[in-house]
Coordinates of N, CA and C in Angstrom, one line a residue:
L1 N -4.8 7.1 -1.1 CA -4.5 6.7 -0.4 C -4.7 6.7 1.0
S2 N -5.2 5.9 1.8 CA -5.5 6.2 3.3 C -4.9 4.9 4.1
L3 N -4.9 5.4 5.1 CA -4.0 3.9 6.0 C -4.5 4.2 7.4
E4 N -5.1 3.1 8.1 CA -5.7 3.2 9.5 C -5.4 2.2 10.1
R5 N -4.9 2.2 11.4 CA -4.2 1.2 12.2 C -5.3 0.1 12.9
I6 N -5.0 -1.2 12.8 CA -6.2 -2.0 12.7 C -5.4 -2.7 14.1
P7 N -6.6 -3.6 15.0 CA -5.9 -4.3 15.8 C -4.7 -5.4 15.7
L8 N -3.6 -6.2 16.1 CA -3.0 -7.1 16.0 C -2.0 -6.5 15.3
N9 N -1.5 -5.3 15.7 CA 0.0 -4.4 15.1 C -0.4 -4.6 13.3
R10 N -1.6 -4.4 12.9 CA -1.7 -4.4 11.3 C -1.9 -2.9 11.2
V11 N -2.0 -2.9 9.5 CA -2.7 -1.3 8.9 C -3.5 -2.0 7.6
A12 N -4.5 -1.1 7.8 CA -5.4 -0.9 6.4 C -5.0 -0.3 5.6
L13 N -4.8 -0.6 4.4 CA -4.4 0.2 3.1 C -5.8 0.7 2.2
N14 N -6.5 1.6 2.0 CA -7.5 1.7 1.7 C -7.4 3.1 0.1
W15 N -8.2 2.3 -0.8 CA -8.4 3.6 -2.2 C -9.7 3.6 -2.7
P16 N -10.0 4.3 -3.3 CA -11.1 4.1 -4.0 C -11.2 3.2 -5.0
A17 N -12.2 2.5 -5.2 CA -12.6 1.5 -6.1 C -12.5 1.6 -7.0
D18 N -12.9 2.8 -7.4 CA -12.9 3.3 -9.4 C -11.2 3.3 -9.5
R19 N -10.2 3.4 -8.8 CA -8.9 3.2 -8.6 C -8.6 1.6 -8.6
A20 N -9.2 0.6 -8.8 CA -9.1 -0.6 -8.6 C -7.8 -1.3 -9.7
G21 N -8.0 -0.7 -10.6 CA -6.7 -1.0 -11.6 C -4.9 -0.4 -11.0
A22 N -5.0 0.1 -10.0 CA -4.3 0.7 -9.5 C -3.2 0.0 -8.7
V23 N -1.9 0.0 -8.8 CA -1.1 -1.3 -8.3 C -0.2 -0.7 -6.8
L24 N -0.7 -1.4 -5.7 CA -0.2 -0.9 -4.6 C 1.5 -1.6 -4.5
Q25 N 2.5 -0.6 -4.1 CA 3.6 -0.6 -4.0 C 4.3 -0.3 -2.6
S26 N 5.4 -0.7 -2.6 CA 5.9 -0.5 -1.5 C 7.5 -0.3 -1.5
T27 N 8.2 1.0 -0.5 CA 9.4 0.7 -0.2 C 9.9 0.9 1.2
T28 N 11.3 0.5 1.4 CA 11.7 1.0 2.8 C 12.8 2.4 3.3
L29 N 13.2 2.6 1.7 CA 14.1 3.8 1.4 C 13.7 4.7 0.6
L30 N 13.1 5.9 0.5 CA 12.7 6.8 -0.1 C 14.0 7.6 -0.5
R31 N 14.2 7.5 -1.8 CA 15.3 8.2 -2.4 C 14.9 9.5 -3.9
E32 N 15.6 10.6 -3.7 CA 15.2 11.5 -4.6 C 15.1 11.0 -6.0
T33 N 15.8 10.1 -6.3 CA 15.8 9.6 -7.6 C 16.1 7.8 -7.4
N34 N 15.7 7.4 -8.5 CA 15.7 5.7 -8.5 C 15.1 5.0 -7.1
T35 N 14.1 5.5 -6.8 CA 13.5 4.8 -5.7 C 13.4 3.3 -6.1
A36 N 13.7 2.3 -5.3 CA 13.3 1.0 -5.6 C 12.1 0.6 -4.9
W37 N 10.7 0.5 -5.7 CA 9.5 0.2 -5.6 C 9.2 -1.2 -5.7
T38 N 8.3 -2.1 -4.8 CA 8.0 -3.2 -4.6 C 6.7 -3.5 -4.8
V39 N 6.2 -4.6 -5.6 CA 5.1 -4.9 -5.5 C 4.3 -5.4 -4.2
V40 N 3.1 -4.8 -3.7 CA 2.8 -5.5 -2.7 C 1.9 -6.9 -2.6
E41 N 2.3 -7.8 -2.1 CA 1.6 -9.3 -2.3 C 0.3 -9.8 -2.0
Q42 N 0.1 -8.7 -0.8 CA -1.2 -9.1 -0.1 C -2.5 -9.2 -0.8
V43 N -3.2 -10.0 -0.9 CA -4.8 -10.1 -1.6 C -5.6 -8.7 -1.5
A44 N -5.7 -7.9 -2.6 CA -6.7 -6.8 -2.1 C -7.9 -7.2 -2.2
V45 N -9.2 -6.6 -1.4 CA -10.3 -7.0 -1.7 C -10.9 -5.7 -2.2
N46 N -12.1 -6.0 -2.7 CA -12.8 -4.9 -3.5 C -14.1 -4.8 -3.2
D47 N -14.7 -4.0 -2.1 CA -15.8 -4.3 -2.0 C -17.0 -3.4 -2.9
G48 N -16.5 -2.6 -3.7 CA -17.2 -2.0 -4.6 C -17.4 -0.2 -4.3
V49 N -17.0 0.0 -3.0 CA -16.8 1.3 -2.6 C -14.8 1.6 -2.4
V50 N -14.1 0.5 -1.6 CA -12.9 0.6 -1.6 C -12.5 -0.8 -1.9
V51 N -11.1 -0.2 -1.9 CA -10.2 -1.6 -2.3 C -9.5 -1.3 -0.9
R52 N -9.1 -2.4 -0.4 CA -8.3 -2.4 1.1 C -7.4 -4.1 1.1
V53 N -6.3 -3.3 1.6 CA -4.9 -4.4 1.7 C -4.7 -4.1 2.9
T54 N -4.5 -5.5 3.8 CA -4.0 -5.3 5.5 C -2.6 -5.7 5.3
N55 N -2.0 -5.2 6.3 CA -0.3 -5.7 6.3 C -0.2 -5.3 7.9
S56 N 1.2 -6.4 8.1 CA 1.4 -6.3 9.3 C 2.5 -4.9 9.6
V57 N 2.6 -4.3 10.5 CA 3.2 -3.0 11.0 C 4.6 -3.6 11.5
A58 N 5.0 -5.0 11.9 CA 6.0 -5.4 12.1 C 7.2 -5.1 11.3
G59 N 8.4 -5.0 11.7 CA 9.9 -4.8 10.9 C 9.9 -3.1 10.4
A60 N 10.8 -3.4 9.5 CA 11.3 -2.1 8.7 C 10.0 -0.6 8.7
L61 N 10.1 0.0 8.6 CA 9.5 1.1 8.3 C 8.9 1.1 6.7
R62 N 7.7 1.0 6.4 CA 7.3 1.0 4.7 C 6.9 2.2 4.8
I63 N 6.9 2.6 3.3 CA 6.4 3.8 2.6 C 5.5 3.3 1.6
Y64 N 4.3 3.7 1.2 CA 3.4 2.9 0.3 C 3.2 3.9 -0.9
R65 N 2.5 3.7 -2.1 CA 2.0 4.6 -3.1 C 1.4 3.5 -4.0
L66 N 0.3 4.1 -4.7 CA -0.3 3.5 -5.8 C 0.1 3.7 -6.9
W67 N 0.2 2.6 -8.2 CA 0.7 2.9 -9.2 C -0.1 2.8 -10.3
Q68 N -0.3 3.9 -11.3 CA -1.4 3.4 -12.2 C -0.5 2.8 -13.1
P69 N -0.5 1.7 -13.9 CA 0.2 1.1 -15.2 C -0.3 1.6 -16.4

């Protein structure tokens, strides 16, 4: 998972297309155990090389992960 700052206070989250089945999740509070992860609802775009989701950087700090179901 990589992050790239893009114009208009947004961030692009990218990961390899061969991991397209992974679920992007986020949290605002990382705990040692029992972290509450939420599925990121923005639509992912898969161009065959990478999967990309863009999100606003406004608001609370967010921590992201890819979860493989």
